[in-house]
Coordinates of C-alpha atoms in Angstrom, one line a residue:
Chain B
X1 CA 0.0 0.0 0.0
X2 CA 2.5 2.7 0.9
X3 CA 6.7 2.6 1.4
X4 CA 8.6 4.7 3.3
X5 CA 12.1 6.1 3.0
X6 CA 13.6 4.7 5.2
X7 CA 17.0 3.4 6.9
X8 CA 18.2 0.3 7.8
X9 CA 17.9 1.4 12.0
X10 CA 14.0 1.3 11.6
X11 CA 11.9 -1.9 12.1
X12 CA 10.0 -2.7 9.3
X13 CA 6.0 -3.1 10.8
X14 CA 3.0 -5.1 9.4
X15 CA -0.7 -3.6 9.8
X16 CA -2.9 -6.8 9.9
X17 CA -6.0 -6.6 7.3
X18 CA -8.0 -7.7 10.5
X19 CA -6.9 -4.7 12.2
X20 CA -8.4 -2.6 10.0
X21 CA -11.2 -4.5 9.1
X22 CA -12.0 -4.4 12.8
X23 CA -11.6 -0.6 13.2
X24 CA -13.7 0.2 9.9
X25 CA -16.2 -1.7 11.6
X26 CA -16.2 0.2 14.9
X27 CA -17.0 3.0 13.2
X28 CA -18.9 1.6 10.7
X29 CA -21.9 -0.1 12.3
X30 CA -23.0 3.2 14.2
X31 CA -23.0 5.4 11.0
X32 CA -24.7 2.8 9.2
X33 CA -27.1 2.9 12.2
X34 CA -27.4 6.6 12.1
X35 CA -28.5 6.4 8.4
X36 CA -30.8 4.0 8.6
X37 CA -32.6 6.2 11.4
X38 CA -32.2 9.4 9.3
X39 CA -33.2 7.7 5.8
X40 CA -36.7 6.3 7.7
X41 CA -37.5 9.5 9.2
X42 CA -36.8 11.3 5.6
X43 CA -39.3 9.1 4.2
X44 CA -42.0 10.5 5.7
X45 CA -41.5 13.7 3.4
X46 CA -42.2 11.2 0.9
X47 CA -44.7 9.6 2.3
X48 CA -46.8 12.3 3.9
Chain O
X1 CA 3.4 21.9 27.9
X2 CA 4.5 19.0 28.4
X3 CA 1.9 16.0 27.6
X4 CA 2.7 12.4 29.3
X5 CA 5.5 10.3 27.2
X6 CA 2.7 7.7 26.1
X7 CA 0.8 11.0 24.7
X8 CA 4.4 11.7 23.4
X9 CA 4.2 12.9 19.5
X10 CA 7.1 10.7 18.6
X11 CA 5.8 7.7 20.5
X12 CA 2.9 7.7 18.0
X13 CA 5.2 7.8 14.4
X14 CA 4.5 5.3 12.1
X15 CA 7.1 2.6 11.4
X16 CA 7.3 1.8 7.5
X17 CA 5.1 -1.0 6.4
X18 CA 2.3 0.8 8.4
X19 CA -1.2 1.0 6.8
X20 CA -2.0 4.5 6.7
X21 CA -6.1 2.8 6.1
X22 CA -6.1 2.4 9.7
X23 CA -5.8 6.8 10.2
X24 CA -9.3 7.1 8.7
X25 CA -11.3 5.4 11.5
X26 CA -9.2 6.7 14.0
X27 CA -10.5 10.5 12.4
X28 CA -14.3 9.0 12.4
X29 CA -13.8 7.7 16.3
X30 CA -13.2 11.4 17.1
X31 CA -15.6 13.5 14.6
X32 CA -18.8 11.0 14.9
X33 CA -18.8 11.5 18.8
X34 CA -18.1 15.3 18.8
X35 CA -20.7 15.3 15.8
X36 CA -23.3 15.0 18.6
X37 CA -23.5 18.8 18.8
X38 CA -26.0 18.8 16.1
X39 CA -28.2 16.8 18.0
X40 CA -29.0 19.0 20.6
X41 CA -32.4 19.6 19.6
X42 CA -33.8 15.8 20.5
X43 CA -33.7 16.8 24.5
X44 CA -34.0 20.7 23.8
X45 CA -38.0 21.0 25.0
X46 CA -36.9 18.6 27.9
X47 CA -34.6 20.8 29.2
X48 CA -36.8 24.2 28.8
X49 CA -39.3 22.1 31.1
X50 CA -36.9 20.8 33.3
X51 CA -35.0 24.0 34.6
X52 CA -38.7 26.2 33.9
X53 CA -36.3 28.5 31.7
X54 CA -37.2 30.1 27.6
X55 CA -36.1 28.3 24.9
X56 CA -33.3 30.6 24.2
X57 CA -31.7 30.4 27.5
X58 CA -31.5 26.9 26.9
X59 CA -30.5 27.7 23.3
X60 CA -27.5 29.7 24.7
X61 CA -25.9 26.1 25.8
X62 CA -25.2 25.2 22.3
X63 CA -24.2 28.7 21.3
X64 CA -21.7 28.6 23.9
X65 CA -20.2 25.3 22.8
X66 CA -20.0 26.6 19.3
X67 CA -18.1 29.8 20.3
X68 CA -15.9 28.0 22.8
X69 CA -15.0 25.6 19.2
X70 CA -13.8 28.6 17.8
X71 CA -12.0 29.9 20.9
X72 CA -10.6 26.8 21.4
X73 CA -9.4 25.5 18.0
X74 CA -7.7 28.9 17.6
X75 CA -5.7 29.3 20.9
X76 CA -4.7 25.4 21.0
X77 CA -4.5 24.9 17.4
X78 CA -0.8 24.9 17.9
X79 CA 0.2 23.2 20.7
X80 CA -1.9 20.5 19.0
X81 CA 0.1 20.6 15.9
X82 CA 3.3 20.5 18.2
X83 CA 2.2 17.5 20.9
X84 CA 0.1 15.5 17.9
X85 CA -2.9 13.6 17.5
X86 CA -2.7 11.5 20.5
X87 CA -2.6 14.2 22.7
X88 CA -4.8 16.3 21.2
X89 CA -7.6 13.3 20.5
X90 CA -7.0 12.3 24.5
X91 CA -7.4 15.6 25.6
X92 CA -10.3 16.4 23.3
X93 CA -12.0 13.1 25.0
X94 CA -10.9 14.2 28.8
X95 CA -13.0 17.6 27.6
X96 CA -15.8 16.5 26.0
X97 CA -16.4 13.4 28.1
X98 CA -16.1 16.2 31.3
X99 CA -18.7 18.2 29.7
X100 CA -21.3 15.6 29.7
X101 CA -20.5 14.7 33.4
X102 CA -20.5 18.1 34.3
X103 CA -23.9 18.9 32.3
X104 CA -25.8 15.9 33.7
X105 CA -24.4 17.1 36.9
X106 CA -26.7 20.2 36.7
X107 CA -29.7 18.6 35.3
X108 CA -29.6 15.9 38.0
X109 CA -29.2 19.1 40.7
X110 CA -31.1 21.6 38.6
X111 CA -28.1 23.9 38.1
X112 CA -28.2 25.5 34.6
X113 CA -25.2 27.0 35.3
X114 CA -23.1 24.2 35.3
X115 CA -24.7 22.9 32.1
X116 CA -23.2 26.3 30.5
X117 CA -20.1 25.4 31.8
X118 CA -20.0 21.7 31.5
X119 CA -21.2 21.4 27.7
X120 CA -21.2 24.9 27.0
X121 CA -17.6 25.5 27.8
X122 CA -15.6 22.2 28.6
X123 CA -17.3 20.5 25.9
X124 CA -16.9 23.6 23.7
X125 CA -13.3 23.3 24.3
X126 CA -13.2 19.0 24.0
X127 CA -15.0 20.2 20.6
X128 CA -12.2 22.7 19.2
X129 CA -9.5 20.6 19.6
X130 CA -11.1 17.4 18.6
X131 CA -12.4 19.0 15.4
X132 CA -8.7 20.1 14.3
X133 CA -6.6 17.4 15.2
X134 CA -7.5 14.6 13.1
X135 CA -8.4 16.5 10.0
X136 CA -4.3 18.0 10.2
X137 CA -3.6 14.1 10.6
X138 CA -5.1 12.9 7.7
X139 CA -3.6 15.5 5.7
X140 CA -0.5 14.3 6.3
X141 CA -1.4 10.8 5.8
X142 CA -3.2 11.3 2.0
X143 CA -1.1 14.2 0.3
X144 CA -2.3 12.7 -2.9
X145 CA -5.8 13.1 -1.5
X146 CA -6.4 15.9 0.8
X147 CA -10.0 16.5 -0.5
X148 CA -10.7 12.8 0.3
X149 CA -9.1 12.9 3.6
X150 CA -10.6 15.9 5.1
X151 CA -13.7 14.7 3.8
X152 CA -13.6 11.4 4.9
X153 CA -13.0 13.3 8.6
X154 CA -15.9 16.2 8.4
X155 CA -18.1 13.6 7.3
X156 CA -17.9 12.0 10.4
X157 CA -19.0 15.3 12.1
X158 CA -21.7 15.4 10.1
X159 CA -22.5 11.5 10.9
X160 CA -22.4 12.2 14.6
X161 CA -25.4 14.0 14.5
X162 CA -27.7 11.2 12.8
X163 CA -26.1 9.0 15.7
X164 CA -26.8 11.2 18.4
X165 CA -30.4 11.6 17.9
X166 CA -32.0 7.9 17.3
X167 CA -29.8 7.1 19.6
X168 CA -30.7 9.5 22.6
X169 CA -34.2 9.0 21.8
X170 CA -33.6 5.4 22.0
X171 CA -31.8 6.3 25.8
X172 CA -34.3 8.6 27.4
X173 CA -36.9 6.2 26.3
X174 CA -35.2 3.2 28.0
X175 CA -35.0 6.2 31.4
X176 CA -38.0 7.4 30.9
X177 CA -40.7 4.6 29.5
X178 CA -43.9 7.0 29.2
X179 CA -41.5 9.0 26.5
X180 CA -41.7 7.6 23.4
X181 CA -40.3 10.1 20.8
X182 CA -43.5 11.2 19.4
X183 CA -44.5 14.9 19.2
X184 CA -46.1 16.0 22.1
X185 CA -43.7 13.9 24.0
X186 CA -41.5 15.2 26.5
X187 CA -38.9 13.1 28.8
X188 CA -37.9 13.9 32.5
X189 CA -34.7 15.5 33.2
X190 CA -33.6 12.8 34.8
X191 CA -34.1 10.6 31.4
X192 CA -31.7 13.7 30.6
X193 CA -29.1 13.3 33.1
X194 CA -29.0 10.0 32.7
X195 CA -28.5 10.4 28.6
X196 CA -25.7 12.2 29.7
X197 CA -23.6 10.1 32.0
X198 CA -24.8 7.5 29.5
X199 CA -22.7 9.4 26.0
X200 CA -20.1 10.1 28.6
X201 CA -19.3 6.3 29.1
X202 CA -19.8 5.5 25.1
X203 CA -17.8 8.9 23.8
X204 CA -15.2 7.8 26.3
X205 CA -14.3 4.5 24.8
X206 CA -14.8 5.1 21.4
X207 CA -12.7 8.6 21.6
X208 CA -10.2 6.4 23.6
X209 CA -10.2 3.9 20.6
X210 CA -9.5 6.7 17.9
X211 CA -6.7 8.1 20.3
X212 CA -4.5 4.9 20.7
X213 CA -4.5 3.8 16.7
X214 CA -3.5 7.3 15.0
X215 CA -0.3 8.0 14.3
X216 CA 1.8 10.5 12.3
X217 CA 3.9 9.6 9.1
X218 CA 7.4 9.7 9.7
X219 CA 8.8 13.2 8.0
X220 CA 10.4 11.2 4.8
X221 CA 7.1 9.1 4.6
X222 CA 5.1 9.0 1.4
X223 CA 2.3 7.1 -0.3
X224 CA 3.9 4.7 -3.2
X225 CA 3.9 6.2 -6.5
X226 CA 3.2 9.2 -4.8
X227 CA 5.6 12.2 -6.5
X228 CA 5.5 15.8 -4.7
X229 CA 6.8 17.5 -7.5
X230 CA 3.3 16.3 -9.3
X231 CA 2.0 18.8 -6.7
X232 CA 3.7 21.8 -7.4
X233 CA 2.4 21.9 -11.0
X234 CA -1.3 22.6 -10.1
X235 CA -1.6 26.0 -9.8
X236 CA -2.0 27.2 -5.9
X237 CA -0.7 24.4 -4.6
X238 CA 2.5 24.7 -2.9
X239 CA 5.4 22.5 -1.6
X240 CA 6.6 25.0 0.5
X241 CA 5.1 25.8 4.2
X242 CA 3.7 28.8 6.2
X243 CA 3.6 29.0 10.1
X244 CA 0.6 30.0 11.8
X245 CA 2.0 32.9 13.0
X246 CA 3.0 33.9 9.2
X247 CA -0.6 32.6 7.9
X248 CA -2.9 35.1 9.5
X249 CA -0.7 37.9 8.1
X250 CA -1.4 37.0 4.9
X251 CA -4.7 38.2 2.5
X252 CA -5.5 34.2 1.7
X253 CA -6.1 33.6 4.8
X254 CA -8.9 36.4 5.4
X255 CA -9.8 36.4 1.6
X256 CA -10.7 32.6 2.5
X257 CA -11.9 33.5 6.1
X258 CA -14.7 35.5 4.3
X259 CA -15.0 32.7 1.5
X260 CA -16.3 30.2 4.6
X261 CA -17.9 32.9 6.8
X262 CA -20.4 33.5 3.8
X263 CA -20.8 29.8 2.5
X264 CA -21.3 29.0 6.3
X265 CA -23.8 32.1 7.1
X266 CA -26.1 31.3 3.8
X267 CA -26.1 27.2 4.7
X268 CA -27.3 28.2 8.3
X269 CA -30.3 30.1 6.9
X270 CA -31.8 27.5 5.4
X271 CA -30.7 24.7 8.2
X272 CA -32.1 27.2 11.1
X273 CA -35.6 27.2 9.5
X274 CA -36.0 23.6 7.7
X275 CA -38.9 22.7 9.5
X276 CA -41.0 25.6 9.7
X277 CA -39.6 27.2 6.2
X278 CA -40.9 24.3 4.1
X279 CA -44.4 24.2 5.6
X280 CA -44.6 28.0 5.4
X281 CA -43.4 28.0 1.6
X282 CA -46.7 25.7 1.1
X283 CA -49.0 27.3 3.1
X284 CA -52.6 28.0 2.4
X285 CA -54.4 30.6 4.6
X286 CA -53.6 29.1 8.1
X287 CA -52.7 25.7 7.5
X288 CA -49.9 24.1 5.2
X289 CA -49.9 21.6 2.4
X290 CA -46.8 19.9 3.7
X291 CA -47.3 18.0 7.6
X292 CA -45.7 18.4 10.8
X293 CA -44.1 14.9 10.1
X294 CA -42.9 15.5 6.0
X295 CA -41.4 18.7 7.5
X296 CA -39.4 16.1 10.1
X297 CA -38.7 14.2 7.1
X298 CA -37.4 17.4 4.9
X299 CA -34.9 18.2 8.0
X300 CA -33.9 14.4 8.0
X301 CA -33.2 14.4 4.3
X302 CA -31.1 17.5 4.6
X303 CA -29.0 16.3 7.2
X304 CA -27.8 13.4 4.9
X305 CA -27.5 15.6 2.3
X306 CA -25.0 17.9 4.2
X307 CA -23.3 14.6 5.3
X308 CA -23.0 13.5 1.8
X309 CA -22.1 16.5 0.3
X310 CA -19.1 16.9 2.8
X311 CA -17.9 13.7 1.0
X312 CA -18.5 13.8 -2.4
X313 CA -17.5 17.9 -2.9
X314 CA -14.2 17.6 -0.7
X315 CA -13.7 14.4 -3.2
X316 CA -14.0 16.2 -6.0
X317 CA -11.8 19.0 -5.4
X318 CA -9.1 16.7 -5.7
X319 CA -9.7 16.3 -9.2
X320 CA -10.9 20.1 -9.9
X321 CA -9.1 22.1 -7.7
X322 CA -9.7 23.7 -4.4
X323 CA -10.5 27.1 -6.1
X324 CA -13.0 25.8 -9.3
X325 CA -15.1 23.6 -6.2
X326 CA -15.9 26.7 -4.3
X327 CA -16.8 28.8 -7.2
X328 CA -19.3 26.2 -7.7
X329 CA -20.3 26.2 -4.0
X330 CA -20.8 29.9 -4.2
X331 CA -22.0 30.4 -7.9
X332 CA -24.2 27.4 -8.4
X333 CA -25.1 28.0 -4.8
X334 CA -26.3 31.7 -5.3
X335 CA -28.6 30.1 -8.4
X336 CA -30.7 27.6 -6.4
X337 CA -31.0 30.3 -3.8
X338 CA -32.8 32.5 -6.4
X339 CA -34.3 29.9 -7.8
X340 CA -35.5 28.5 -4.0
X341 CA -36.7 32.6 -3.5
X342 CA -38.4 32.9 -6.8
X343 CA -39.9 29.6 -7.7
X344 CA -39.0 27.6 -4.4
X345 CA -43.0 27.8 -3.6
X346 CA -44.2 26.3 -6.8
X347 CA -44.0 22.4 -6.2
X348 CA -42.2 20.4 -3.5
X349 CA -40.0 18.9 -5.1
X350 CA -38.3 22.0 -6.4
X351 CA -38.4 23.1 -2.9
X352 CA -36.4 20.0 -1.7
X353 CA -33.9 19.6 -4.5
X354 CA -32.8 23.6 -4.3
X355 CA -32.5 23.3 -0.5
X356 CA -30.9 19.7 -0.7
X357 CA -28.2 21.3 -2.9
X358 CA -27.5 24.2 -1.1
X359 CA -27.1 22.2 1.9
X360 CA -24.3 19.6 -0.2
X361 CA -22.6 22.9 -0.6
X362 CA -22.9 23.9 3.0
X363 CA -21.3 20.8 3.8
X364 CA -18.4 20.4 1.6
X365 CA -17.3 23.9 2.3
X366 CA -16.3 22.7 5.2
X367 CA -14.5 19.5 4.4
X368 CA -13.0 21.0 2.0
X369 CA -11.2 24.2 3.6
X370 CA -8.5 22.0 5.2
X371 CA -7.2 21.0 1.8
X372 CA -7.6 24.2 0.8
X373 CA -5.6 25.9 3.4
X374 CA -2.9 23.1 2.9
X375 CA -2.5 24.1 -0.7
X376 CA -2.0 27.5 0.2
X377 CA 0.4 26.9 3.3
X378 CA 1.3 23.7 3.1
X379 CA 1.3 21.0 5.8
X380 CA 3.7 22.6 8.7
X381 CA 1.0 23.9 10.8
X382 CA -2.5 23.4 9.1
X383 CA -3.8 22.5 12.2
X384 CA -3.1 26.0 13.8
X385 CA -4.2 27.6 10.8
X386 CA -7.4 25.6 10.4
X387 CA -8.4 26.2 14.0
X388 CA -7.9 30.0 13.5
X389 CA -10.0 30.0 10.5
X390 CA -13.2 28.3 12.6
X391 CA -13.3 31.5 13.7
X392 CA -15.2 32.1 10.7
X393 CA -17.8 29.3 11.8
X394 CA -18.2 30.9 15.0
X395 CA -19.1 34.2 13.7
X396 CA -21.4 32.8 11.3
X397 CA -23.1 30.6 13.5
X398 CA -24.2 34.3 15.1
X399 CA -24.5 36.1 12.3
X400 CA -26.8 33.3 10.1
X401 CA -29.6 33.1 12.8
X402 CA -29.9 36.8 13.8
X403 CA -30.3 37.6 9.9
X404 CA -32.6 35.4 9.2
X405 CA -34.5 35.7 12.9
X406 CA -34.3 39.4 12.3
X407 CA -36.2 39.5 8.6
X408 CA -38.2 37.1 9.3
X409 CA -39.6 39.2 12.7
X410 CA -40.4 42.1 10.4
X411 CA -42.3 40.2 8.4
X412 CA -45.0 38.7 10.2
X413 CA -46.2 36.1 13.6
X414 CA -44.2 32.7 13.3
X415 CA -46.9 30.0 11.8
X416 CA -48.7 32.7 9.2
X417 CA -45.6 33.5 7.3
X418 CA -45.4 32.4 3.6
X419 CA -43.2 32.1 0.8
X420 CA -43.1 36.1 0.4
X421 CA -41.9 36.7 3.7
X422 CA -38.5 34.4 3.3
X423 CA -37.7 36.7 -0.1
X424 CA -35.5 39.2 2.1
X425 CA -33.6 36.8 3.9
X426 CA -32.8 34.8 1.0
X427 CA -32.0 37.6 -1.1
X428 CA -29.4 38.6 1.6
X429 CA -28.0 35.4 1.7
X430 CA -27.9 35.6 -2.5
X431 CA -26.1 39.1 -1.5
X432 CA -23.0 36.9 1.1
X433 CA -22.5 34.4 -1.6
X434 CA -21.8 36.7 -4.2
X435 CA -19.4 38.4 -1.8
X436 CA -17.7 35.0 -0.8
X437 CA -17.8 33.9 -4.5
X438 CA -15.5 37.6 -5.4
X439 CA -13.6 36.7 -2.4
X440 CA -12.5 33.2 -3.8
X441 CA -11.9 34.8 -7.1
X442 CA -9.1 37.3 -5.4
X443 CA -7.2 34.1 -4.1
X444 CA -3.9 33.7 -5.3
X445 CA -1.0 31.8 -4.2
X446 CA 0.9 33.3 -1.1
X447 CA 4.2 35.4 -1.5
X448 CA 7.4 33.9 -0.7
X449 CA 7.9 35.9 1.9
X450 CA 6.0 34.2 4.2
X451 CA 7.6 30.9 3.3
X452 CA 9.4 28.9 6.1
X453 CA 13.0 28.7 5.6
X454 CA 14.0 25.7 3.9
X455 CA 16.0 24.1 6.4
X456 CA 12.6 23.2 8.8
X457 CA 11.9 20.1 9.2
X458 CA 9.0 18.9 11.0
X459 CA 11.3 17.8 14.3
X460 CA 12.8 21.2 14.6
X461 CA 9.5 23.0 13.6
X462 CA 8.0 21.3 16.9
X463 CA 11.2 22.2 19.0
X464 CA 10.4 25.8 18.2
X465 CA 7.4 26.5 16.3
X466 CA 7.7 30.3 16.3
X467 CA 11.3 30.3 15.1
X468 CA 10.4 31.6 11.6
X469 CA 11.3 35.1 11.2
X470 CA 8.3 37.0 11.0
X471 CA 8.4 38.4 8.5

């Protein structure tokens, strides 16, 4: 994904895919939330 | 100051192989719980009950926290650019989180005092630096994206608000059974108090979370295939840096002061009046076409659209430029506002799409200042510069409400008024646009003698940030 440049002194790191899966979800799950709220209260304009 | 070594700036650089993927959750953690400021309104009527006070007094509350944002992003904007993300995210947290406590404090003892001084002013001040901190960081992170980044980060603030409010209803239900969110409704302060202590626990953690997984780029870090010299070639867009200090003696930095005072003051006027504008704009005689729920609806549907837009606009400015995206957030903006004045009141749907627009616009002009304010002064210290340009948002969160409050009380009683009546106030906001659209015109790229010297790098620049030269 990205490279630094670098020298030799500095440890190489590895970000595990999970890690970020994980984190995407955190944040995910209550914005997907949020929009589901805001989408069924928009529908009533819609609706009324 | 001095922050705790695991707050330490250079404790929190990234090693190479890190995933810079991981930075934009960190930004969300932060900017969907301080987001909640827009969802004040859910407990609002609760509160004027509770403490027997007018709605603006408890109005004030919010006002406060928006001023102390301002305040607050431009006195610390520095020290967060010097001590980093970590410690400015924690502190943010300590803030915000203290606000809450402090707030339900004076609900639960019927203080409104402390409730202007818990989320008035701590949380004001949680707010500030929280709002800077990881747009600067992502910055950093995506200097092939900016646009992208800080609106990946401003959407969040945006998101925090559609959180905030199913999601305190759902709480002050659970405290407070004989509420159930309807209109007419009202739940105890206690439901209240508890909401708070409640968002104190859950912003805690998930601040918390966002604190302890950001991290900075090391200074020679970039993305792969990532050349700055591509940079330099768009026009605006420097490689060279500006300090804070430097920034605010410039005429870019007030030109684009004004640019987002007036694109912030003209969103306001329609977001301060959604509700009551739309069912006044279809009103016949003393009652309106469009119902007290589709009016909900209309203020639901606009919130996403200021969430989207703050996405989608910033994004785009990557590929159009900084300066072309806010002549179209001005410009284009100004139409649909004469178009919402003029033929707004002729069908619904006209109504809906001109407003929906303008707010997209609202909302990307302010995801997409940060990248704008980095292509003018480069990376060094956007942070400080951002947080002294809020000041902007701070001044036009006064100045929106008490134009629009102030036509619309010469023009007749609140619940009679009608298409007609809005005319002046949207014409008037027609009037700031045009101003901020000349204003983006006049920007041009800043003069070298405001440039850092050369030999700054980002370690020494924190060492001494005010060792430029003034010049």
């Amino acid at each position: 994904m990205s490279h630094t440049v670098t020298d030799d002194r500095q440890q190489q790191t590895h970000t595990p895919v999970a890690l970020i899966g994980l984190a995407w979800t955190l944040v995910g799950v209550p914005l997907a939330y949020g929009l589901y709220n805001t989408v069924k209260a928009a529908s009533a304009l819609f609706s009324g | 100051m001095a922050v705790p070594s695991f707050l330490a700036r250079e404790r929190t650089i990234a090693r190479p192989g890190f995933n810079r993927w991981l930075i934009p959750p960190a930004a969300l953690a932060v900017h969907l719980s301080i987001g909640q400021a827009y969802a004040t309104s859910v407990y609002k009527n609760a509160l004027v009950e509770h403490f027997d006070a007018s709605l603006t007094e408890i109005g004030i509350i919010f006002s406060i926290a928006i001023v102390m944002l301002g305040i607050s992003a431009a006195l610390f904007g520095t020290w967060v650019d010097r001590n980093g993300p970590r410690a400015a995210m924690f502190t943010s947290a300590v803030f915000w989180v203290s606000g809450f406590l402090v707030g339900g404090l004076g609900i639960e003892t019927g203080q409104l005092w402390l409730l202007y001084l818990g989320y008035g002013v701590l949380g004001g001040i949680g707010l500030g630096i929280g709002y800077i901190s990881p747009v600067s960081t992502l910055i950093k992170w995506f200097p092939d994206r900016p646009g992208l980044a800080t609106g990946m980060a401003i959407m969040g603030f945006g998101g925090g608000a559609l959180i905030a409010s199913p999601l305190s209803r759902q709480l002050m239900n659970f405290y407070d059974p004989a509420y159930d969110g309807t209109a007419g409704t009202v739940p105890s302060g206690e439901a209240v108090a508890a909401l708070f202590f409640t968002l104190a626990v859950i912003y805690l953690v998930f601040m918390m979370f966002g604190a302890f997984i950001v991290r900075v780029p090391a200074s020679d870090w970039r993305p792969a295939g990532f050349d700055p010299s591509s940079v330099k070639k768009k026009s605006l867009v420097t490689s060279e840096n500006v300090s804070a200090n430097n920034a605010i003696k410039t005429p870019q930095f007030w030109l684009l002061w004004t640019v987002l005072f007036c694109n912030v003051t003209a969103g306001i006027g329609i977001l301060e009046q959604a509700a009551p504008m739309i069912q006044d704009f279809f009103r016949d005689g003393e009652l309106s076409t469009v119902a007290a729920a589709s009016a909900a609806g209309f203020v639901g549907l606009l919130s996403l659209f200021n969430m989207a837009g703050r996405f989608v606009w910033s994004s785009t400015s990557d590929f159009i430029g900084r300066k072309p995206i806010y002549m179209v957030y001005l410009g284009i903006g100004a139409v649909f506002y004469v178009l919402l004045a003029t033929v707004g009141s002729t069908a619904t749907w006209l109504f809906v799409l001109c407003a929906a627009v303008i707010i997209s616009f609202y909302g990307g002009g302010f995801a997409t200042v940060p990248a704008y304010l980095r292509d003018l002064f480069g990376t060094y210290q956007v942070g400080a510069i951002h947080g002294r340009l809020l000041t902007a948002w701070a001044a036009a969160g006064v100045a929106g409400p008490l134009i629009v409050n102030g036509v619309l009380d010469t023009q007749g009683t609140p619940g009679q008024l009608v298409a007609a009546n809005y005319r002046p106030a949207l014409f008037i906001m027609v009037g700031l646009l045009a101003v901020g659209f000349v204003a983006n015109l006049l920007i041009k790229p800043v003069a070298e003698k405001y440039w850092e010297q050369k030999a700054t790098t980002p370690a020494t620049a924190r060492a001494n940030p005010e060792r430029s030269a003034v010049r």
